[in-house]
C-alpha positions as a Python dict, from the first residue, in 0.01 Angstrom:
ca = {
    (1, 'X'): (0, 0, 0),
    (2, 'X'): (308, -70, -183),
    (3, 'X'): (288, -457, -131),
    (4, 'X'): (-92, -456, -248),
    (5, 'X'): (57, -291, -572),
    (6, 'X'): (353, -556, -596),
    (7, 'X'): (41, -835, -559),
    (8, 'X'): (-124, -628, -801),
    (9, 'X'): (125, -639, -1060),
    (10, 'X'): (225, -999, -999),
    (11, 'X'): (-167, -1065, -1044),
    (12, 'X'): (-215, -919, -1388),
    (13, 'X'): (115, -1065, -1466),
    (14, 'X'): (259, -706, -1616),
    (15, 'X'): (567, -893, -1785),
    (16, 'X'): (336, -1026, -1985),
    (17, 'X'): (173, -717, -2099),
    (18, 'X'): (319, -663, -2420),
    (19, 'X'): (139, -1015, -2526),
    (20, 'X'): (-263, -862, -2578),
    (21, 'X'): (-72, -601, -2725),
    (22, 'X'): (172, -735, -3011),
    (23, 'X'): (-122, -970, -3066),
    (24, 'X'): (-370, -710, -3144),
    (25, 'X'): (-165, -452, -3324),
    (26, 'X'): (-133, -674, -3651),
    (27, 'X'): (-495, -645, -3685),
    (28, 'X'): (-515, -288, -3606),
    (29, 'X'): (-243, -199, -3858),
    (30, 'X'): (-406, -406, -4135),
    (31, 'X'): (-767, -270, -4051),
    (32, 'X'): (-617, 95, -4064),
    (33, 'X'): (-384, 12, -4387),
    (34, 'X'): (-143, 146, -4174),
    (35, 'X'): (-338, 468, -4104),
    (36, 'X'): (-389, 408, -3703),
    (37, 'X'): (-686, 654, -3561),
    (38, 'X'): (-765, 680, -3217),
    (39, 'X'): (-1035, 371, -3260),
    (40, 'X'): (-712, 143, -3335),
    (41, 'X'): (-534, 275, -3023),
    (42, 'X'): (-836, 213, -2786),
    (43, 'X'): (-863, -110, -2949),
    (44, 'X'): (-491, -160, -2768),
    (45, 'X'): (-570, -42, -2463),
    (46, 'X'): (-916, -289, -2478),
    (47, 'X'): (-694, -556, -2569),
    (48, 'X'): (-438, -516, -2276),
    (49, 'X'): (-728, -429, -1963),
    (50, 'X'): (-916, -741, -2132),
    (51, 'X'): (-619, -965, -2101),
    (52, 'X'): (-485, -814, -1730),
    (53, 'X'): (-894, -854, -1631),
    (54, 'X'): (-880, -1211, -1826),
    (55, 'X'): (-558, -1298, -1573),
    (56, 'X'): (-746, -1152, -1242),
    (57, 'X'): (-1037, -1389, -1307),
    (58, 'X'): (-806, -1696, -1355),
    (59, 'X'): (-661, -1645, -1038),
    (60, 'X'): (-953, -1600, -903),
    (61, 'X'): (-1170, -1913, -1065),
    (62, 'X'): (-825, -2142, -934),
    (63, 'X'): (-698, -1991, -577),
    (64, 'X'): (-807, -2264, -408),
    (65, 'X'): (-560, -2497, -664),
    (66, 'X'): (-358, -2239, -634),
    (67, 'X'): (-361, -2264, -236),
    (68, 'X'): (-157, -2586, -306),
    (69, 'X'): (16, -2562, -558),
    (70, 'X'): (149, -2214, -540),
    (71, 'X'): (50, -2080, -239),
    (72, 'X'): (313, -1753, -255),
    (73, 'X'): (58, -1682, -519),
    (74, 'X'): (-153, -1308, -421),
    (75, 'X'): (-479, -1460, -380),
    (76, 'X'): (-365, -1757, -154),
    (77, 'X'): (-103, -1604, 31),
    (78, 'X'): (-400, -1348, 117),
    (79, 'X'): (-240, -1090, 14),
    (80, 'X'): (-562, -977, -144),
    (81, 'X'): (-824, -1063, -90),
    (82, 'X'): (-1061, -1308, -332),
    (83, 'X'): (-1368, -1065, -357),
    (84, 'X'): (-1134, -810, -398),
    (85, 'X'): (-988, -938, -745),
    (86, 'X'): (-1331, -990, -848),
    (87, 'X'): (-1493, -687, -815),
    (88, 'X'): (-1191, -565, -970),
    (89, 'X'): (-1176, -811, -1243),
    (90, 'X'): (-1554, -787, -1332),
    (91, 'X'): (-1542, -378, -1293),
    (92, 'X'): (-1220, -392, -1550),
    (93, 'X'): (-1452, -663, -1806),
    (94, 'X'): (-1710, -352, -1772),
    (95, 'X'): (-1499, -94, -1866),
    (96, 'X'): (-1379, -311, -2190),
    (97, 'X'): (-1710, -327, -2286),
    (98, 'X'): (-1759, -2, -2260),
    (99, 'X'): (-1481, 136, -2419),
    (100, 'X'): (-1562, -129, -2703),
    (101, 'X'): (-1933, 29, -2780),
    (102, 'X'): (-1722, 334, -2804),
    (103, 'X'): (-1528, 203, -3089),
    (104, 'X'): (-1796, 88, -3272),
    (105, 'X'): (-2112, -155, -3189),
    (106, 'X'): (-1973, -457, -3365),
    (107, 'X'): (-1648, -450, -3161),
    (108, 'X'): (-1821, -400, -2808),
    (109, 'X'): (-1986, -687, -2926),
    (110, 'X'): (-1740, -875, -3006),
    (111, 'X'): (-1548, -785, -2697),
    (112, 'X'): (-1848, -917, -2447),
    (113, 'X'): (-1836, -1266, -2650),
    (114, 'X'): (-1461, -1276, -2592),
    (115, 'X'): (-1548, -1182, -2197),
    (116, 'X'): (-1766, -1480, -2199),
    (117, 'X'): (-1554, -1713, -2362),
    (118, 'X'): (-1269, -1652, -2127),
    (119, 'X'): (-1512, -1672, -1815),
    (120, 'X'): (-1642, -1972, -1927),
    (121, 'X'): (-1264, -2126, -2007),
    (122, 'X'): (-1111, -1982, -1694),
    (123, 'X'): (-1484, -2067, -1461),
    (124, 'X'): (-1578, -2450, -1624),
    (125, 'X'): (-1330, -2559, -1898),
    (126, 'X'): (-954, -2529, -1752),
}
């Protein structure tokens, strides 16, 4: 259990966690003037499962690359498994969107356009 964790957190890349964060809190101060409600702070925590869910899927879309190039990587060292990170992946996408119609209709919105356009990046374009 504890190495599935370490894969885990070497998956989503957690050093890099403050990045969806500092990224999104501009915006959130400037769309609060500074006043943050409990929308602005869900619109962090959005932001950060998007981005970890947004790393699971790249890993996922290149583990056979990945296989090669960096086998020691979760996915190819099998670690865990493939269907695994997306089930996981996908479930996490769902629970942004969810938690994005929660904030408001225009932001879940906007959050399932940014789910497609990183599926579509990390899938066909990279």
């Amino acid at each position: 259990m504890k190495e599935k964790l370490k894969a885990y957190i070497q998956l989503i890349r957690i050093p890099l966690f403050p990045i969806p964060i500092v990224t999104t809190l501009s915006g959130v101060a400037l769309a609060s003037e500074g006043n943050v409600t409990w929308r602005g702070y869900l619109v962090l925590v959005v932001s950060m499962l998007g981005y970890f869910a947004g790393m699971m899927k790249n890993d996922y879309f290149h583990s056979e690359t990945d296989a090669v190039v960096n086998p020691d990587k979760p996915i190819p060292s099998g670690r865990i498994p493939r269907k695994e990170v997306l089930v996981l992946a996908s479930t996490t996408y769902i629970v942004c969107i969810i938690l994005g119609m929660i904030i408001n209709i225009k932001t879940g919105l906007l959050v399932m356009l940014l789910i497609v356009i990183s599926h579509l990046y990390n899938a066909m374009f990279k």
